[in-house]
Short mmCIF file of C-alpha atoms in Angstrom, two decimals:
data_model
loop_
_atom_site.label_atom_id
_atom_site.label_comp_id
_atom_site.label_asym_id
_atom_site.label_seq_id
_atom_site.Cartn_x
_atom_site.Cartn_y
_atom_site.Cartn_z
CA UNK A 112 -271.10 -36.58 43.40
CA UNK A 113 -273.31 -34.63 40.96
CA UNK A 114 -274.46 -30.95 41.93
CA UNK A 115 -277.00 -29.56 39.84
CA UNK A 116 -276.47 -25.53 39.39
CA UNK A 117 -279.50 -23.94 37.60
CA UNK A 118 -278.96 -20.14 36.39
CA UNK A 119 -282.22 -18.66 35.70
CA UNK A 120 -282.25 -15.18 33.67
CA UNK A 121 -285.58 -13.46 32.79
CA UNK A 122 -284.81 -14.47 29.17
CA UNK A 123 -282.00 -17.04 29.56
CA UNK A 124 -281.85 -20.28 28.17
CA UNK A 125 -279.23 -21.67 30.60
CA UNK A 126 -279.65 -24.81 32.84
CA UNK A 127 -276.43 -26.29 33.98
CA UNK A 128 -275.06 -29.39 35.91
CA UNK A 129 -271.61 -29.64 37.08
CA UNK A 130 -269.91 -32.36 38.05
CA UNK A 131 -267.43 -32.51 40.81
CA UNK A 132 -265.20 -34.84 42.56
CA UNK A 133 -262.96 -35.12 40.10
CA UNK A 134 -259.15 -35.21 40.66
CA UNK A 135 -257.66 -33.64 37.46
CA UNK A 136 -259.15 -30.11 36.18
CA UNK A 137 -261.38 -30.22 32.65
CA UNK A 138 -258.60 -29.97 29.79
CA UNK A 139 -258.78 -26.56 28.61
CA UNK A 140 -256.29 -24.08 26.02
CA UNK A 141 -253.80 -21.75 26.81
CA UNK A 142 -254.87 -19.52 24.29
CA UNK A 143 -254.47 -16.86 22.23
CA UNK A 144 -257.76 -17.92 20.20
CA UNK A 145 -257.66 -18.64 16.37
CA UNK A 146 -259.36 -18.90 13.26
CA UNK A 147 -262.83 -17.43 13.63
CA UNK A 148 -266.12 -19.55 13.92
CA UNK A 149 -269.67 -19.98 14.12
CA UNK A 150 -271.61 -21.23 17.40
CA UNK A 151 -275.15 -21.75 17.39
CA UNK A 152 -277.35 -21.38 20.20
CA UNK A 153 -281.02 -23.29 19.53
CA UNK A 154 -284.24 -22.67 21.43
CA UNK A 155 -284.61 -24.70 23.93
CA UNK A 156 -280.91 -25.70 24.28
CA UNK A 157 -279.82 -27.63 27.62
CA UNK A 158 -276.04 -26.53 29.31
CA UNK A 159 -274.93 -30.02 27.68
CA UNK A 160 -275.52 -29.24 24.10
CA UNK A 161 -273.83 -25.72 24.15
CA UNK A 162 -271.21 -26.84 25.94
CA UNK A 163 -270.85 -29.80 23.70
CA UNK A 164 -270.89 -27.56 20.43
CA UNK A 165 -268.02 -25.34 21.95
CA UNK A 166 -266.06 -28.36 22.32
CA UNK A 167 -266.94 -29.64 18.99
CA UNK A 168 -266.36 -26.65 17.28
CA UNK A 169 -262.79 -26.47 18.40
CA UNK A 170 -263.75 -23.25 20.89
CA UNK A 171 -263.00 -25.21 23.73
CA UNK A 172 -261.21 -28.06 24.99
CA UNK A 173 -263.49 -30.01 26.82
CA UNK A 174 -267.48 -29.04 27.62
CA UNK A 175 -266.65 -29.23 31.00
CA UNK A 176 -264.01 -26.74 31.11
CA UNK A 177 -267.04 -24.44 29.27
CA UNK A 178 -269.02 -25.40 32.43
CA UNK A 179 -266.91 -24.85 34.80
CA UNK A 180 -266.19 -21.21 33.42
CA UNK A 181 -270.04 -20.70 32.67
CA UNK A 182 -270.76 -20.88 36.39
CA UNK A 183 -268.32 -17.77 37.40
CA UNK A 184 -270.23 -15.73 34.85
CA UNK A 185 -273.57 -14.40 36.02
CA UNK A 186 -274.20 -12.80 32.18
CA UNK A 187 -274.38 -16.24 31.11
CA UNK A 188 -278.01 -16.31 31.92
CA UNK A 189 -278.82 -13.33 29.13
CA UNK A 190 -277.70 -15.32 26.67
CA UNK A 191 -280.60 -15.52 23.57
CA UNK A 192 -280.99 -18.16 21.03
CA UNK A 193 -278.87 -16.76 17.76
CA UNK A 194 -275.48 -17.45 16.05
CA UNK A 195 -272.11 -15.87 17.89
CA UNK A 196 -268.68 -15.79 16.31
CA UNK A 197 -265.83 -17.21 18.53
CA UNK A 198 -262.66 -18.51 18.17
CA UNK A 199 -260.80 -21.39 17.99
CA UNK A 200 -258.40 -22.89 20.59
CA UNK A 201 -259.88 -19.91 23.33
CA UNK A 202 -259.31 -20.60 26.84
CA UNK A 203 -262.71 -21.43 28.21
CA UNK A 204 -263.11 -18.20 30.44
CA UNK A 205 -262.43 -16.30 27.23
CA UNK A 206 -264.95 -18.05 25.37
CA UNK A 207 -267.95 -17.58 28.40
CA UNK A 208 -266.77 -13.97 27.72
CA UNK A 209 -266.82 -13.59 24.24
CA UNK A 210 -270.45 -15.15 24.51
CA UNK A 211 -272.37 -12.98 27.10
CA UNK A 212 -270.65 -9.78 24.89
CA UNK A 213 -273.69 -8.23 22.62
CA UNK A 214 -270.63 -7.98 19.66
CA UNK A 215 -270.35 -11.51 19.57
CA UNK A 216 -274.20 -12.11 17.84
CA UNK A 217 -274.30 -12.61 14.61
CA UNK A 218 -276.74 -13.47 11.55
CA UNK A 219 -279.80 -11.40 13.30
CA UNK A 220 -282.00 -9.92 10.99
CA UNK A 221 -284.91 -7.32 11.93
CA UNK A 222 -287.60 -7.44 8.65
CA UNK A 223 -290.43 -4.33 8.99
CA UNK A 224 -293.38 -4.97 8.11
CA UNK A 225 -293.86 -4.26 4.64
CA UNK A 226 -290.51 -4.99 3.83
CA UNK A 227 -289.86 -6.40 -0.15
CA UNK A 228 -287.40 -9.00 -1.09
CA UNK A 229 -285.67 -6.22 -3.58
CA UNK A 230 -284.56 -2.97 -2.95
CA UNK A 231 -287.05 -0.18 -3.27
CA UNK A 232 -286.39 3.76 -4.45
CA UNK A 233 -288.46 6.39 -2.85
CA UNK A 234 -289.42 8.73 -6.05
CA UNK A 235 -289.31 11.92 -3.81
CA UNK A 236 -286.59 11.72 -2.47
CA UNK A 237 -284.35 9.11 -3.82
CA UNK A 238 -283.53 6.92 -0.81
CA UNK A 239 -283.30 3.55 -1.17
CA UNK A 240 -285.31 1.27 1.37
CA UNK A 241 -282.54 -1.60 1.73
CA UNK A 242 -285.09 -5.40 0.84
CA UNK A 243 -284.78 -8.52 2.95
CA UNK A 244 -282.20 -10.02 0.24
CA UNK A 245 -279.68 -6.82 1.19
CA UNK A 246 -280.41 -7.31 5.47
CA UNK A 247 -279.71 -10.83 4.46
CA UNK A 248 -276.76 -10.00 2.94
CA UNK A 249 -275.21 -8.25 5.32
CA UNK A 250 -275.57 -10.43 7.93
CA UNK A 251 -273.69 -12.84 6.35
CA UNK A 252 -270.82 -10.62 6.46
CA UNK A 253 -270.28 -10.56 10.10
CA UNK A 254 -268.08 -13.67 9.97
CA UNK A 255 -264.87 -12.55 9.72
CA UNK A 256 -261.67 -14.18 8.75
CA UNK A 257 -261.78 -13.48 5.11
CA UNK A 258 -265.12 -15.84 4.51
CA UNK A 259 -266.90 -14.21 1.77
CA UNK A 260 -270.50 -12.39 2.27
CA UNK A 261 -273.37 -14.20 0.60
CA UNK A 262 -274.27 -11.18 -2.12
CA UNK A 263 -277.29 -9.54 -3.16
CA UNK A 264 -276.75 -11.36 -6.35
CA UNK A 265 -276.95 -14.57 -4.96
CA UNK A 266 -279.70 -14.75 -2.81
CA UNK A 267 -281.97 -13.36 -5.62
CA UNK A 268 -280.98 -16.29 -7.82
CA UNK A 269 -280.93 -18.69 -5.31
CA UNK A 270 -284.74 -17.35 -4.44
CA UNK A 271 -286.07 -18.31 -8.11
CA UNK A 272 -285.04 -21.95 -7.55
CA UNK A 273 -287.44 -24.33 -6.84
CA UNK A 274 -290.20 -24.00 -4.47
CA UNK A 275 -290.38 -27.25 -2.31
CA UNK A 276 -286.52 -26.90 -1.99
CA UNK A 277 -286.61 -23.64 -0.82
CA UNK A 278 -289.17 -24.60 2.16
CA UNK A 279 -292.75 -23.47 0.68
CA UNK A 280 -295.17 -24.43 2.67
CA UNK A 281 -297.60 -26.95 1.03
CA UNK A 282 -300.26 -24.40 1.09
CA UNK A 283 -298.51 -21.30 -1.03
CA UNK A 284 -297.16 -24.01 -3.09
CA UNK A 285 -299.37 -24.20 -6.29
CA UNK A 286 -299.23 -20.72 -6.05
CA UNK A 287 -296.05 -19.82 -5.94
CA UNK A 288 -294.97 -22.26 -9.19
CA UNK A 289 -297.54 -20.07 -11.24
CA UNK A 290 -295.46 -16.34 -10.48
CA UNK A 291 -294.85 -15.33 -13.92
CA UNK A 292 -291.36 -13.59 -12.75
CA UNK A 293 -289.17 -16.12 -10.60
CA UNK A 294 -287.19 -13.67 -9.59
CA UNK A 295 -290.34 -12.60 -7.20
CA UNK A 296 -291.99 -15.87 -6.28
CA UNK A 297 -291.15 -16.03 -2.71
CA UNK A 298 -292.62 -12.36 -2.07
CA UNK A 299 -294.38 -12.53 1.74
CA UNK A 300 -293.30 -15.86 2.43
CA UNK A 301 -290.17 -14.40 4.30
CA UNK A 302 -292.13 -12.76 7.48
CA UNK A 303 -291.85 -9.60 9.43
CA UNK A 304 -290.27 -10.14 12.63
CA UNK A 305 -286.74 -11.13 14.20
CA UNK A 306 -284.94 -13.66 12.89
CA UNK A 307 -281.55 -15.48 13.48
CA UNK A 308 -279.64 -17.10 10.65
CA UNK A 309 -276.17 -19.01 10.17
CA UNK A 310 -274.17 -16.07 8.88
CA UNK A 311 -272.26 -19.25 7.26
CA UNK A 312 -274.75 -21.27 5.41
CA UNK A 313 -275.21 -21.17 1.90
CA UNK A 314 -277.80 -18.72 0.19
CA UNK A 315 -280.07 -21.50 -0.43
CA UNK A 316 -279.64 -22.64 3.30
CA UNK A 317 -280.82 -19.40 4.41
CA UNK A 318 -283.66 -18.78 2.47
CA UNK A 319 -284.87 -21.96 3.25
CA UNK A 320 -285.19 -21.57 6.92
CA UNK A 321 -286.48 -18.06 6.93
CA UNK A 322 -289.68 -19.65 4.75
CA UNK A 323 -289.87 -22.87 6.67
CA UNK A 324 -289.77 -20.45 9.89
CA UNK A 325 -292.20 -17.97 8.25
CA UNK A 326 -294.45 -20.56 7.52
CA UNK A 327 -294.83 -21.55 10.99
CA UNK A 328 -295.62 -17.92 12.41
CA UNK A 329 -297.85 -17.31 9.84
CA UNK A 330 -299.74 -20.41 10.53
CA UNK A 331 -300.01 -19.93 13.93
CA UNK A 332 -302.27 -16.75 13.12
CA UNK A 333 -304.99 -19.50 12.05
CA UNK A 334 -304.28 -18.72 8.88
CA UNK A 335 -305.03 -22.11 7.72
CA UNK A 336 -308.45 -22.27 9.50
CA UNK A 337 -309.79 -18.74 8.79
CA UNK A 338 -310.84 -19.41 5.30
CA UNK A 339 -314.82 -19.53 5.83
CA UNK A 340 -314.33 -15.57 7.20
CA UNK A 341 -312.82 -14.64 4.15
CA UNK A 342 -313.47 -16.88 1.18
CA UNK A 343 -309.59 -17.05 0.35
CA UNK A 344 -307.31 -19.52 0.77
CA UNK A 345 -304.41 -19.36 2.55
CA UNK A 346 -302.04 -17.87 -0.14
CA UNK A 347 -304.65 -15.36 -0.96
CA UNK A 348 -304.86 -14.17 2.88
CA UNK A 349 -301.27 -13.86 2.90
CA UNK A 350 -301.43 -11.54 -0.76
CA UNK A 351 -304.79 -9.61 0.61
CA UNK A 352 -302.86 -9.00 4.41
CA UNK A 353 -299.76 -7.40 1.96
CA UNK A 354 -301.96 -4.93 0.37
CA UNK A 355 -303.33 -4.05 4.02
CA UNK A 356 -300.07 -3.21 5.25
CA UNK A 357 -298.97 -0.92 2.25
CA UNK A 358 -302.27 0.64 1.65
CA UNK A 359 -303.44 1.39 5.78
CA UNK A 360 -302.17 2.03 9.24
CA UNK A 361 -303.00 -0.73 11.99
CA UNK A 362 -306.09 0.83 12.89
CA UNK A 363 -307.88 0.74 9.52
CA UNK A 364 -306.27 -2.59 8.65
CA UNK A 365 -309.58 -4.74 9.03
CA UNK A 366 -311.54 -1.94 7.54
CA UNK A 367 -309.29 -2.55 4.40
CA UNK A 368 -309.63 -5.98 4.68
CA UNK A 369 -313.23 -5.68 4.24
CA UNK A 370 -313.03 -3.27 1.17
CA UNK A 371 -310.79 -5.77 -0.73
CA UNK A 372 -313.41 -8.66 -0.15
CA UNK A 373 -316.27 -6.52 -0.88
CA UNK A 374 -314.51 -5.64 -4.36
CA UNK A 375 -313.69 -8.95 -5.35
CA UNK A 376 -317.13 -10.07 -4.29
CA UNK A 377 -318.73 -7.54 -7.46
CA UNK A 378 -315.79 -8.20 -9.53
CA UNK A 379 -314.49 -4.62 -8.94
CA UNK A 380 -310.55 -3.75 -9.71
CA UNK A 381 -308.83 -2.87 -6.45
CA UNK A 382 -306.84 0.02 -7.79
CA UNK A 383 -304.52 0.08 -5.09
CA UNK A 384 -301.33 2.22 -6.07
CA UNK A 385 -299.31 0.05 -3.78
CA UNK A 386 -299.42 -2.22 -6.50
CA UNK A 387 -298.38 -0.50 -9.25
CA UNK A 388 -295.01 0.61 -7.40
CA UNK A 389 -294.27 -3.19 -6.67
CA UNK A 390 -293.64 -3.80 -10.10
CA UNK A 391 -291.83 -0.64 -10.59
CA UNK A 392 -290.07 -1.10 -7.31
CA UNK A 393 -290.18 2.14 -6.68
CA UNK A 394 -292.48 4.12 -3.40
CA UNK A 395 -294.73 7.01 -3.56
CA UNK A 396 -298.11 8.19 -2.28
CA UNK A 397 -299.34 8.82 -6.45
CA UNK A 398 -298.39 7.06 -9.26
CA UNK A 399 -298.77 8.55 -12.98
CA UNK A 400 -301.33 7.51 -15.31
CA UNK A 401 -298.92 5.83 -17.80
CA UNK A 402 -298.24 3.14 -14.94
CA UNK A 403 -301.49 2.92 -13.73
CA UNK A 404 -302.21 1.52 -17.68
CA UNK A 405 -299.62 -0.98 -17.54
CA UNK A 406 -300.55 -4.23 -17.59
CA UNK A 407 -298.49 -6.18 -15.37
CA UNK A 408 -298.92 -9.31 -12.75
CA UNK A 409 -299.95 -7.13 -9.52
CA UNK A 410 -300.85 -3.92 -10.91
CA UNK A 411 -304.78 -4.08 -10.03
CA UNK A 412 -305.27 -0.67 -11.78
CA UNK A 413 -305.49 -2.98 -15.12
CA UNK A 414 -306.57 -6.44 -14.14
CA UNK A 415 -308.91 -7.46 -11.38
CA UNK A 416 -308.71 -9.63 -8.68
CA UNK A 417 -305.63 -10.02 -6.31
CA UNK A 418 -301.99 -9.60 -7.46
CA UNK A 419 -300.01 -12.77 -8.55
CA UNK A 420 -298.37 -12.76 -5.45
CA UNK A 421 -297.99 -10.64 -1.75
CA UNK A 422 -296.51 -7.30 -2.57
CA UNK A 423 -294.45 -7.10 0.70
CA UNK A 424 -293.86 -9.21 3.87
CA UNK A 425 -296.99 -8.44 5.83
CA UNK A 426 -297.00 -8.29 9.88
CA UNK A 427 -299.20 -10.61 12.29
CA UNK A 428 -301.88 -7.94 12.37
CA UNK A 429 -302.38 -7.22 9.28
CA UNK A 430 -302.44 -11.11 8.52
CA UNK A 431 -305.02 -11.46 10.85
CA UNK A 432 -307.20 -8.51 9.51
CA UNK A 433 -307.42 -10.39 6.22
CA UNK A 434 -308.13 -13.37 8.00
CA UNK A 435 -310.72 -11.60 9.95
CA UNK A 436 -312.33 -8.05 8.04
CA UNK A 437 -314.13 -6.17 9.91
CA UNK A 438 -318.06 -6.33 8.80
CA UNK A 439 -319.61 -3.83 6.75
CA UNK A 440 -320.36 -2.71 3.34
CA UNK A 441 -317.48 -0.63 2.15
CA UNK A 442 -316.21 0.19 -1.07
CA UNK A 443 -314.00 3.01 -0.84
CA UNK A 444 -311.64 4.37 1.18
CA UNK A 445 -308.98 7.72 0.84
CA UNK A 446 -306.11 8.96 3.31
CA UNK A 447 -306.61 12.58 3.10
CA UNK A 448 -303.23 13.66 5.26
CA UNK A 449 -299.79 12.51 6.65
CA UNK A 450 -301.25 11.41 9.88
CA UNK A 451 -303.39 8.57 8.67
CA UNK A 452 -306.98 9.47 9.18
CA UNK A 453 -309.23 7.87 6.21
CA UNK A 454 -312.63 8.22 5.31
CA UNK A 455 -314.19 5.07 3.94
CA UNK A 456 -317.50 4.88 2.01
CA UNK A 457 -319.74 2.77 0.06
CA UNK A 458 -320.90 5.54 -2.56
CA UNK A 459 -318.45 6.63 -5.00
CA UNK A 460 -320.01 10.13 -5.24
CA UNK A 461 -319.35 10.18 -1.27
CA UNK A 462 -315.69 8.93 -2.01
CA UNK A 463 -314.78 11.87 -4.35
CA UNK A 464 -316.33 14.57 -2.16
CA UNK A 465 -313.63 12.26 0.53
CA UNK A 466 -311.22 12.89 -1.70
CA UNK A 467 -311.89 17.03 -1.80
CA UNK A 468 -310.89 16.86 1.70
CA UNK A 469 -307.10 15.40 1.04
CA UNK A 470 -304.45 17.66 2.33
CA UNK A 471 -302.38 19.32 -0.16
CA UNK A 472 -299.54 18.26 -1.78
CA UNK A 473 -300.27 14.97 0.61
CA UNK A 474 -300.98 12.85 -2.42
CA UNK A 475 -299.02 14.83 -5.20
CA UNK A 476 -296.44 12.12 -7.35
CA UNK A 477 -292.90 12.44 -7.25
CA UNK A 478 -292.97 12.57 -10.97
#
């Protein structure tokens, strides 16, 4: 006889059947556990297909001995989508265990919005802001066993290979084969947000599903229907929504949006400061006149139009503020203190009087 059991958490992915009747037990180990490895757990995954990849991955003896263990364990049902490290040749009560136990995930990676692909230096105070290759890095180092951590190093080289191979979507593309520095090309195609990767894949293998995942939450923004509200294409969004996120706070952000289109409508230089630190990669409020004067592929103090590429891994909202500005006729806009309020304005007489009324030392350089 078959007995369906369903275990329903409030954010569980569990659904399993059982089968009984049965006159010998499922085969199962003795134990003690082994050599360390990886188990994934996919969206969407039935009882039967986790099971199965314990048993295939040498974690348990038989799936059914997994199910049969599962079904003791009410924590089961908490279980998330993610990567866990086990062990081999674990009895199958250990391995339910290990499982449900918050040190078992591994591979999760939490990007901020406005996150860069490099490490960044704060000018006042020196602290470095830790990129999406470092959090990438380390969580490849949760896997134990003497495997080796995918470096720094690495994933920056293997970033500056080639586009399609890496998972670029077929709209950032074109784009993206143009960056002058290679090293940079994939800039805001890894997203904001939470992800889960295979602490064990290859540097390559990681970066590719972080943009083909990226890809997908950034599309599902409209981003590849908005166009007529904006007059950019999709790459251009995705560079304009960057300088949204470094330049405003949430509230502002389609304000901002609409100052960057009105610019580029008149052929007007952006002159966004955020821009000159990404080349530098280096943060602070000011920057000094000798890098405002240097010419390079995103600094928009000495070229106009948009940078060659995002500056920064924008989030949802401030994707969707570039996909849909706010109307009106601004120009100009100035934070004048730590708390975020801004003045914006169409007249730049109007913008430097906005400027009088700046906070001290608020936008003073580091340097």
């Amino acid at each position: 006889m078959i007995a369906l059991v369903v275990l329903v958490g409030a954010a569980g992915v569990w659904a399993f059947s059982a089968f009984r009747g049965g006159p010998e037990p499922a085969a199962d180990f003795a134990g003690p556990g082994g050599a360390t490895v990886v188990v994934a757990v996919q969206p969407g995954d039935t009882a039967e297909q986790i099971a199965g990849e314990m048993a295939d991955k040498g974690v348990t003896a038989s799936s059914a001995a997994f199910y049969e263990a599962a079904l003791q364990n009410s924590a089961i049902t908490a279980v998330q989508p993610g990567y866990y490290r086990l062990q081999e040749g674990l009895p199958a009560a250990d391995a339910v265990a290990t499982l449900v136990d918050p040190a078992a995930r591994v591979g999760q990676i939490q990007i901020a919005e406005g996150r860069q692909l490099h490490d960044t230096t704060d000018v006042n105070t020196g602290a470095v802001r830790k990129g999406i290759y470092t959090l990438i890095s380390e969580a490849s180092c949760a896997v134990g066993d003497g495997v080796p951590c995918v470096t720094y190093q690495q994933l920056d080289e293997a970033g500056a290979g080639d586009p399609a191979e890496l998972g670029v979507a077929d709209w950032a593309r074109d784009a993206v084969s143009r960056v002058p520095d290679r090293d940079r090309q994939l800039e805001g195609l890894i997203a904001a947000g939470t992800w889960n990767v295979d602490p064990s894949a290859s540097p390559a293998e990681m970066i590719r599903q972080l943009v083909t995942e990226s890809a997908e939450l950034y599309e599902s923004t409209g981003l590849l229907e908005t166009g007529a509200n904006s007059g950019l294409d999709p790459y251009q969004v995705l560079v304009a929504a960057s300088l949204i996120e470094r330049e405003s706070l949430p509230q502002d952000f389609a304000k901002v949006a609409r100052v960057i289109l009105n610019r580029l409508a008149i052929g007007q230089k952006l002159e966004f400061d955020s821009t000159v630190n990404y080349a530098l990669d280096t943060t602070e409020v000011a920057t000094t006149d000798v890098d405002r004067g240097t010419v390079t592929p995103w600094n928009t103090y000495a070229s106009e139009g948009l940078p060659a590429t995002p500056i920064c891994s924008p989030g949802v909202g401030a994707v969707q503020a570039a996909e849909n500005p706010e109307p009106g006729n601004w120009l100009y806009f100035v934070t004048i203190n730590a708390q975020g309020d801004t003045l914006f304005t169409d007249n730049y007489q109007t913008h430097l009087d906005n400027i009088q009324k700046v906070e001290g030392g608020f936008l003073d350089s580091g340097r």
